[in-house]
Amino acid sequence: MTYDVIIIGGGPAGLMAANQLEKAKINYVLLEKNEQVGKKVLLTGGKRCNVTNNLNIRDFIDTLTIQNKKFIYPALKQLGPLEILAFFKENGLELILENNFKYFPETGKSSDVLEVLTHTIHKDHIKFGQSVKKIEKLEDYYEITTNHTVFHGKYVIVATGSNSYPQVGSSGDGLKFADHLGIPYKAFTPAETSIYSKQVVEDFKLLRGTSLTQVRVAIKNTKIAYIGDLLFTHVGLSGPVIMHLSEFIYEDIVENGKSTITFGFINKTEEELYNILIENKNKLLHKVLEDYTSKRIVEVVLALKNIISIKIAEMKKKDLMYVCNLFTKYEFVIDSVEDKLRAYVNKGGIDLKVLDPKSMEVKTHPNLYFIGETTDLHGPIGGYNITIALSTGYLSSHDIIFKIKQV
């Protein structure tokens, strides 16, 4: 079977590409290994689907942790958060802003997001149960071999996702294709996920379920640090700031066998907390500390270090400084990061250096495109990754539409 364009993968990136090709009346087919498209879309955001956020393009890019942040600019310039809002509105679904940051469908259903992406696609343009095994370049077209048949197409868009959420079919196939074709890539590793710590489990079991807001977490012996909310769990730590740091903690563990992070139970510097204690020297230690954090945290930390709460004036300076260090720069040893298969996002994918940022086309393989999570593009939780998927799907398809119309 021969087509002008073959899309591999029916996630948000592939579906946006298909949506645009359909609109332009291009002869294309989308190959999906599952019995339905968009399975990951249906699960994300607690089955509500955080589609995008309210950041402008500059702030969106600045928040990313990838090395070549500017790479995504051309895609966002064509289809950024504002254009995504307009796209869904034009297709009958309003996106509602929550917490002045994230946009969700007004219906609260991820299925409605999927409906917008699929309702204009002709059913004959999607072939289900087609697991692609190999991509071969033959003269001026590509041969796609699946578990059932062989397809031929002049243009190919690979939108197979990462290793995250394998239950929806994400098995890293894009990297297998790249390996076969000699296209450079970076292996998928966990990002945006929780971390495991025996120290936290054993020493801070009484804090399970306790959260800290806007805490600065730093990876020891590095310059890497982020600020955000944190949560003590039954296996270690989680929360937005931990998820944001997890990819770097993973790399630290790979390099050193373990990673140590520091953060404070009290949002003050050591010097600031010391001055506060001195100003309240006639009060009991724990009473002053409780003014700046929870009673439970004070009890747990002091008991853990066998510190008896006495009047501050009766304490030696070195002991006070030790207390200040504990509550502002406590060290936690991290043993491991959640597996990439259970991470919300994966770091890695097709090396951005081999892709044209203006089209997502592989520079060394004309008419072959990689988009979405298959590439080394990712962002934190908050609508970033679906935005990147939609924008790169839009960019690649319009590059192809322009080439076909030019002929």
PDB file of C-alpha atoms in Angstrom, residues 12-232:
ATOM      1  CA  PRO A  12      -1.156  13.573  20.571  1.00  0.00           C
ATOM      2  CA  ALA A  13       1.816  14.330  18.280  1.00  0.00           C
ATOM      3  CA  GLY A  14       0.779  11.834  15.599  1.00  0.00           C
ATOM      4  CA  LEU A  15      -2.880  12.793  15.857  1.00  0.00           C
ATOM      5  CA  MET A  16      -2.152  16.500  15.439  1.00  0.00           C
ATOM      6  CA  ALA A  17      -0.085  15.695  12.350  1.00  0.00           C
ATOM      7  CA  ALA A  18      -2.919  13.545  10.995  1.00  0.00           C
ATOM      8  CA  ASN A  19      -5.427  16.277  11.771  1.00  0.00           C
ATOM      9  CA  GLN A  20      -3.503  18.769   9.653  1.00  0.00           C
ATOM     10  CA  LEU A  21      -2.878  16.331   6.789  1.00  0.00           C
ATOM     11  CA  GLU A  22      -6.575  15.479   6.746  1.00  0.00           C
ATOM     12  CA  LYS A  23      -7.477  19.142   6.558  1.00  0.00           C
ATOM     13  CA  ALA A  24      -5.078  19.617   3.629  1.00  0.00           C
ATOM     14  CA  LYS A  25      -6.521  16.546   1.856  1.00  0.00           C
ATOM     15  CA  ILE A  26      -3.188  14.736   1.776  1.00  0.00           C
ATOM     16  CA  ASN A  27      -3.040  11.009   0.989  1.00  0.00           C
ATOM     17  CA  TYR A  28      -1.803   9.600   4.306  1.00  0.00           C
ATOM     18  CA  VAL A  29      -2.184   6.744   6.777  1.00  0.00           C
ATOM     19  CA  LEU A  30      -1.611   6.560  10.529  1.00  0.00           C
ATOM     20  CA  LEU A  31      -0.304   3.232  11.837  1.00  0.00           C
ATOM     21  CA  GLU A  32      -1.278   2.457  15.443  1.00  0.00           C
ATOM     22  CA  LYS A  33      -0.120  -0.676  17.267  1.00  0.00           C
ATOM     23  CA  ASN A  34      -3.030  -0.598  19.740  1.00  0.00           C
ATOM     24  CA  GLU A  35      -6.712  -1.193  19.173  1.00  0.00           C
ATOM     25  CA  GLN A  36      -7.344   2.526  19.729  1.00  0.00           C
ATOM     26  CA  VAL A  37      -5.408   5.786  19.499  1.00  0.00           C
ATOM     27  CA  GLY A  38      -4.575   8.199  22.307  1.00  0.00           C
ATOM     28  CA  LYS A  39      -4.432   5.718  25.176  1.00  0.00           C
ATOM     29  CA  LYS A  40      -1.897   7.841  27.059  1.00  0.00           C
ATOM     30  CA  VAL A  41      -3.978  10.982  26.524  1.00  0.00           C
ATOM     31  CA  LEU A  42      -6.877   9.238  28.242  1.00  0.00           C
ATOM     32  CA  LEU A  43      -4.755   8.527  31.339  1.00  0.00           C
ATOM     33  CA  THR A  44      -2.933  11.820  31.801  1.00  0.00           C
ATOM     34  CA  GLY A  45      -3.886  14.444  34.351  1.00  0.00           C
ATOM     35  CA  GLY A  46      -5.937  11.993  36.389  1.00  0.00           C
ATOM     36  CA  LYS A  47      -7.951  11.236  33.232  1.00  0.00           C
ATOM     37  CA  ARG A  48      -8.658  14.957  32.870  1.00  0.00           C
ATOM     38  CA  CYS A  49      -5.702  15.784  30.570  1.00  0.00           C
ATOM     39  CA  ASN A  50      -3.729  18.948  31.283  1.00  0.00           C
ATOM     40  CA  VAL A  51      -3.494  20.092  27.659  1.00  0.00           C
ATOM     41  CA  THR A  52      -1.279  23.172  27.982  1.00  0.00           C
ATOM     42  CA  ASN A  53      -0.488  26.110  30.274  1.00  0.00           C
ATOM     43  CA  ASN A  54      -0.725  29.887  30.226  1.00  0.00           C
ATOM     44  CA  LEU A  55       2.970  30.701  29.758  1.00  0.00           C
ATOM     45  CA  ASN A  56       4.176  32.829  26.896  1.00  0.00           C
ATOM     46  CA  ILE A  57       6.693  31.199  24.566  1.00  0.00           C
ATOM     47  CA  ARG A  58       9.736  32.746  26.242  1.00  0.00           C
ATOM     48  CA  ASP A  59       8.732  31.654  29.747  1.00  0.00           C
ATOM     49  CA  PHE A  60       7.695  28.221  28.454  1.00  0.00           C
ATOM     50  CA  ILE A  61      11.152  27.689  26.949  1.00  0.00           C
ATOM     51  CA  ASP A  62      12.999  29.103  29.980  1.00  0.00           C
ATOM     52  CA  THR A  63      11.313  26.549  32.244  1.00  0.00           C
ATOM     53  CA  LEU A  64      12.569  23.570  30.233  1.00  0.00           C
ATOM     54  CA  THR A  65      15.565  21.631  31.570  1.00  0.00           C
ATOM     55  CA  ILE A  66      16.854  20.445  28.187  1.00  0.00           C
ATOM     56  CA  GLN A  67      20.219  21.714  26.934  1.00  0.00           C
ATOM     57  CA  ASN A  68      19.108  23.197  23.609  1.00  0.00           C
ATOM     58  CA  LYS A  69      16.013  25.059  24.782  1.00  0.00           C
ATOM     59  CA  LYS A  70      15.788  27.270  21.697  1.00  0.00           C
ATOM     60  CA  PHE A  71      15.244  24.229  19.486  1.00  0.00           C
ATOM     61  CA  ILE A  72      11.517  24.166  20.263  1.00  0.00           C
ATOM     62  CA  TYR A  73      10.967  27.864  19.445  1.00  0.00           C
ATOM     63  CA  PRO A  74       9.944  27.429  15.770  1.00  0.00           C
ATOM     64  CA  ALA A  75       7.353  24.804  16.720  1.00  0.00           C
ATOM     65  CA  LEU A  76       5.896  26.915  19.533  1.00  0.00           C
ATOM     66  CA  LYS A  77       5.900  29.956  17.272  1.00  0.00           C
ATOM     67  CA  GLN A  78       3.532  28.122  14.924  1.00  0.00           C
ATOM     68  CA  LEU A  79       1.476  26.356  17.587  1.00  0.00           C
ATOM     69  CA  GLY A  80       2.066  27.521  21.152  1.00  0.00           C
ATOM     70  CA  PRO A  81      -0.297  27.580  24.152  1.00  0.00           C
ATOM     71  CA  LEU A  82      -2.457  30.387  22.719  1.00  0.00           C
ATOM     72  CA  GLU A  83      -2.891  28.618  19.377  1.00  0.00           C
ATOM     73  CA  ILE A  84      -3.682  25.347  21.151  1.00  0.00           C
ATOM     74  CA  LEU A  85      -6.447  27.096  23.112  1.00  0.00           C
ATOM     75  CA  ALA A  86      -7.836  28.461  19.844  1.00  0.00           C
ATOM     76  CA  PHE A  87      -7.573  25.074  18.125  1.00  0.00           C
ATOM     77  CA  PHE A  88      -9.652  23.324  20.761  1.00  0.00           C
ATOM     78  CA  LYS A  89     -12.164  26.160  20.941  1.00  0.00           C
ATOM     79  CA  GLU A  90     -12.625  26.058  17.167  1.00  0.00           C
ATOM     80  CA  ASN A  91     -13.314  22.354  17.497  1.00  0.00           C
ATOM     81  CA  GLY A  92     -15.951  22.815  20.181  1.00  0.00           C
ATOM     82  CA  LEU A  93     -13.993  22.318  23.399  1.00  0.00           C
ATOM     83  CA  GLU A  94     -13.152  25.155  25.774  1.00  0.00           C
ATOM     84  CA  LEU A  95     -10.053  24.799  27.924  1.00  0.00           C
ATOM     85  CA  ILE A  96     -10.384  26.157  31.463  1.00  0.00           C
ATOM     86  CA  LEU A  97      -7.500  27.672  33.450  1.00  0.00           C
ATOM     87  CA  GLU A  98      -6.832  26.167  36.874  1.00  0.00           C
ATOM     88  CA  ASN A  99      -4.530  27.569  39.578  1.00  0.00           C
ATOM     89  CA  ASN A 100      -3.649  30.351  37.151  1.00  0.00           C
ATOM     90  CA  PHE A 101      -1.396  27.976  35.233  1.00  0.00           C
ATOM     91  CA  LYS A 102      -2.793  24.703  33.812  1.00  0.00           C
ATOM     92  CA  TYR A 103      -5.471  24.345  31.154  1.00  0.00           C
ATOM     93  CA  PHE A 104      -7.926  21.432  31.329  1.00  0.00           C
ATOM     94  CA  PRO A 105     -10.989  20.656  29.191  1.00  0.00           C
ATOM     95  CA  GLU A 106     -14.087  22.359  30.579  1.00  0.00           C
ATOM     96  CA  THR A 107     -15.794  18.967  30.697  1.00  0.00           C
ATOM     97  CA  GLY A 108     -13.060  17.519  32.892  1.00  0.00           C
ATOM     98  CA  LYS A 109     -12.739  14.547  30.542  1.00  0.00           C
ATOM     99  CA  SER A 110      -9.568  13.552  28.688  1.00  0.00           C
ATOM    100  CA  SER A 111     -11.793  11.627  26.293  1.00  0.00           C
ATOM    101  CA  ASP A 112     -13.102  14.948  24.984  1.00  0.00           C
ATOM    102  CA  VAL A 113      -9.548  16.090  24.230  1.00  0.00           C
ATOM    103  CA  LEU A 114      -9.051  12.890  22.239  1.00  0.00           C
ATOM    104  CA  GLU A 115     -12.368  13.429  20.472  1.00  0.00           C
ATOM    105  CA  VAL A 116     -11.206  16.846  19.223  1.00  0.00           C
ATOM    106  CA  LEU A 117      -7.999  15.319  17.857  1.00  0.00           C
ATOM    107  CA  THR A 118      -9.772  12.460  16.077  1.00  0.00           C
ATOM    108  CA  HIS A 119     -13.256  13.560  15.005  1.00  0.00           C
ATOM    109  CA  THR A 120     -12.098  15.057  11.695  1.00  0.00           C
ATOM    110  CA  ILE A 121      -9.883  12.092  10.788  1.00  0.00           C
ATOM    111  CA  HIS A 122     -11.472   9.675   8.328  1.00  0.00           C
ATOM    112  CA  LYS A 123     -11.644   6.183   9.817  1.00  0.00           C
ATOM    113  CA  ASP A 124      -9.945   4.678   6.772  1.00  0.00           C
ATOM    114  CA  HIS A 125      -6.838   6.767   7.474  1.00  0.00           C
ATOM    115  CA  ILE A 126      -6.044   4.898  10.694  1.00  0.00           C
ATOM    116  CA  LYS A 127      -4.855   1.289  10.642  1.00  0.00           C
ATOM    117  CA  PHE A 128      -5.041  -0.385  14.049  1.00  0.00           C
ATOM    118  CA  GLY A 129      -3.007  -3.328  15.291  1.00  0.00           C
ATOM    119  CA  GLN A 130      -0.095  -2.306  13.071  1.00  0.00           C
ATOM    120  CA  SER A 131       3.130  -2.727  15.030  1.00  0.00           C
ATOM    121  CA  VAL A 132       5.963  -1.319  12.926  1.00  0.00           C
ATOM    122  CA  LYS A 133       9.028  -3.574  12.867  1.00  0.00           C
ATOM    123  CA  LYS A 134      11.322  -1.768  10.459  1.00  0.00           C
ATOM    124  CA  ILE A 135      11.789   1.384   8.403  1.00  0.00           C
ATOM    125  CA  GLU A 136      13.890   1.118   5.241  1.00  0.00           C
ATOM    126  CA  LYS A 137      14.924   3.867   2.807  1.00  0.00           C
ATOM    127  CA  LEU A 138      14.421   2.700  -0.788  1.00  0.00           C
ATOM    128  CA  GLU A 139      15.292   5.197  -3.525  1.00  0.00           C
ATOM    129  CA  ASP A 140      12.885   8.139  -3.108  1.00  0.00           C
ATOM    130  CA  TYR A 141      10.450   6.492  -0.685  1.00  0.00           C
ATOM    131  CA  TYR A 142      10.374   4.628   2.629  1.00  0.00           C
ATOM    132  CA  GLU A 143       9.255   1.049   3.183  1.00  0.00           C
ATOM    133  CA  ILE A 144       7.465   0.407   6.479  1.00  0.00           C
ATOM    134  CA  THR A 145       7.178  -3.212   7.550  1.00  0.00           C
ATOM    135  CA  THR A 146       4.603  -4.047  10.226  1.00  0.00           C
ATOM    136  CA  ASN A 147       3.487  -7.252  11.882  1.00  0.00           C
ATOM    137  CA  HIS A 148       0.817  -7.592   9.182  1.00  0.00           C
ATOM    138  CA  THR A 149       1.869  -5.922   5.954  1.00  0.00           C
ATOM    139  CA  VAL A 150       4.199  -3.518   4.122  1.00  0.00           C
ATOM    140  CA  PHE A 151       3.496   0.174   3.484  1.00  0.00           C
ATOM    141  CA  HIS A 152       5.303   2.609   1.209  1.00  0.00           C
ATOM    142  CA  GLY A 153       5.413   6.364   1.609  1.00  0.00           C
ATOM    143  CA  LYS A 154       7.461   9.311   0.425  1.00  0.00           C
ATOM    144  CA  TYR A 155       7.239  11.011   3.825  1.00  0.00           C
ATOM    145  CA  VAL A 156       7.338   9.343   7.244  1.00  0.00           C
ATOM    146  CA  ILE A 157       6.540  10.889  10.623  1.00  0.00           C
ATOM    147  CA  VAL A 158       7.645   8.866  13.658  1.00  0.00           C
ATOM    148  CA  ALA A 159       5.541   9.677  16.725  1.00  0.00           C
ATOM    149  CA  THR A 160       6.007   6.539  18.825  1.00  0.00           C
ATOM    150  CA  GLY A 161       6.606   8.237  22.193  1.00  0.00           C
ATOM    151  CA  SER A 162       9.095   7.182  24.857  1.00  0.00           C
ATOM    152  CA  ASN A 163       9.315   4.302  27.349  1.00  0.00           C
ATOM    153  CA  SER A 164       6.934   6.031  29.751  1.00  0.00           C
ATOM    154  CA  TYR A 165       3.576   4.271  30.334  1.00  0.00           C
ATOM    155  CA  PRO A 166       4.349   1.025  28.447  1.00  0.00           C
ATOM    156  CA  GLN A 167       0.806  -0.175  29.190  1.00  0.00           C
ATOM    157  CA  VAL A 168      -0.368   2.259  26.489  1.00  0.00           C
ATOM    158  CA  GLY A 169       2.092   0.903  23.950  1.00  0.00           C
ATOM    159  CA  SER A 170       5.092   3.162  24.557  1.00  0.00           C
ATOM    160  CA  SER A 171       8.014   0.803  24.053  1.00  0.00           C
ATOM    161  CA  GLY A 172      10.631   3.136  22.627  1.00  0.00           C
ATOM    162  CA  ASP A 173      10.198   1.866  19.069  1.00  0.00           C
ATOM    163  CA  GLY A 174      11.394   5.158  17.603  1.00  0.00           C
ATOM    164  CA  LEU A 175      14.879   4.569  18.943  1.00  0.00           C
ATOM    165  CA  LYS A 176      14.946   1.086  17.415  1.00  0.00           C
ATOM    166  CA  PHE A 177      14.143   2.613  14.038  1.00  0.00           C
ATOM    167  CA  ALA A 178      16.808   5.270  14.570  1.00  0.00           C
ATOM    168  CA  ASP A 179      19.381   2.661  15.516  1.00  0.00           C
ATOM    169  CA  HIS A 180      18.663   0.683  12.346  1.00  0.00           C
ATOM    170  CA  LEU A 181      18.964   3.825  10.202  1.00  0.00           C
ATOM    171  CA  GLY A 182      22.095   5.084  11.935  1.00  0.00           C
ATOM    172  CA  ILE A 183      20.420   8.159  13.432  1.00  0.00           C
ATOM    173  CA  PRO A 184      21.982   9.381  16.718  1.00  0.00           C
ATOM    174  CA  TYR A 185      19.824   9.277  19.838  1.00  0.00           C
ATOM    175  CA  LYS A 186      20.028   9.297  23.625  1.00  0.00           C
ATOM    176  CA  ALA A 187      18.646   6.366  25.596  1.00  0.00           C
ATOM    177  CA  PHE A 188      15.417   7.007  27.494  1.00  0.00           C
ATOM    178  CA  THR A 189      15.865   7.618  31.225  1.00  0.00           C
ATOM    179  CA  PRO A 190      13.367   8.573  33.954  1.00  0.00           C
ATOM    180  CA  ALA A 191      12.252  12.175  34.413  1.00  0.00           C
ATOM    181  CA  GLU A 192       9.389  13.855  36.248  1.00  0.00           C
ATOM    182  CA  THR A 193       9.049  11.114  38.837  1.00  0.00           C
ATOM    183  CA  SER A 194       9.430  10.295  42.544  1.00  0.00           C
ATOM    184  CA  ILE A 195      12.551   9.122  44.336  1.00  0.00           C
ATOM    185  CA  TYR A 196      13.389   6.380  46.821  1.00  0.00           C
ATOM    186  CA  SER A 197      15.285   6.910  50.074  1.00  0.00           C
ATOM    187  CA  LYS A 198      15.887   4.368  52.838  1.00  0.00           C
ATOM    188  CA  GLN A 199      16.878   7.257  55.100  1.00  0.00           C
ATOM    189  CA  VAL A 200      13.531   8.972  54.622  1.00  0.00           C
ATOM    190  CA  VAL A 201      11.610   5.733  55.130  1.00  0.00           C
ATOM    191  CA  GLU A 202      13.403   4.871  58.364  1.00  0.00           C
ATOM    192  CA  ASP A 203      14.036   8.279  59.941  1.00  0.00           C
ATOM    193  CA  PHE A 204      11.005  10.231  58.780  1.00  0.00           C
ATOM    194  CA  LYS A 205       8.200   7.675  58.767  1.00  0.00           C
ATOM    195  CA  LEU A 206       6.175   9.958  61.040  1.00  0.00           C
ATOM    196  CA  LEU A 207       6.219  12.589  58.293  1.00  0.00           C
ATOM    197  CA  ARG A 208       4.586  10.436  55.610  1.00  0.00           C
ATOM    198  CA  GLY A 209       1.982  12.566  53.890  1.00  0.00           C
ATOM    199  CA  THR A 210       3.568  15.777  55.174  1.00  0.00           C
ATOM    200  CA  SER A 211       4.198  18.453  52.570  1.00  0.00           C
ATOM    201  CA  LEU A 212       6.456  21.487  52.424  1.00  0.00           C
ATOM    202  CA  THR A 213       5.604  24.443  50.207  1.00  0.00           C
ATOM    203  CA  GLN A 214       8.030  26.425  48.066  1.00  0.00           C
ATOM    204  CA  VAL A 215      11.086  24.682  49.459  1.00  0.00           C
ATOM    205  CA  ARG A 216      14.495  24.990  47.781  1.00  0.00           C
ATOM    206  CA  VAL A 217      15.942  21.552  47.041  1.00  0.00           C
ATOM    207  CA  ALA A 218      19.567  21.280  45.904  1.00  0.00           C
ATOM    208  CA  ILE A 219      21.667  18.346  44.729  1.00  0.00           C
ATOM    209  CA  LYS A 220      24.827  18.312  46.838  1.00  0.00           C
ATOM    210  CA  ASN A 221      28.118  19.075  45.092  1.00  0.00           C
ATOM    211  CA  THR A 222      26.321  20.491  42.058  1.00  0.00           C
ATOM    212  CA  LYS A 223      24.837  23.826  41.082  1.00  0.00           C
ATOM    213  CA  ILE A 224      21.443  22.250  40.432  1.00  0.00           C
ATOM    214  CA  ALA A 225      18.557  23.427  42.590  1.00  0.00           C
ATOM    215  CA  TYR A 226      14.844  24.119  42.179  1.00  0.00           C
ATOM    216  CA  ILE A 227      12.086  25.597  44.306  1.00  0.00           C
ATOM    217  CA  GLY A 228       8.656  24.025  44.664  1.00  0.00           C
ATOM    218  CA  ASP A 229       6.363  21.873  46.784  1.00  0.00           C
ATOM    219  CA  LEU A 230       7.635  18.609  48.304  1.00  0.00           C
ATOM    220  CA  LEU A 231       5.931  15.570  49.801  1.00  0.00           C
ATOM    221  CA  PHE A 232       7.186  12.849  52.167  1.00  0.00           C
TER     222      PHE A 232
END
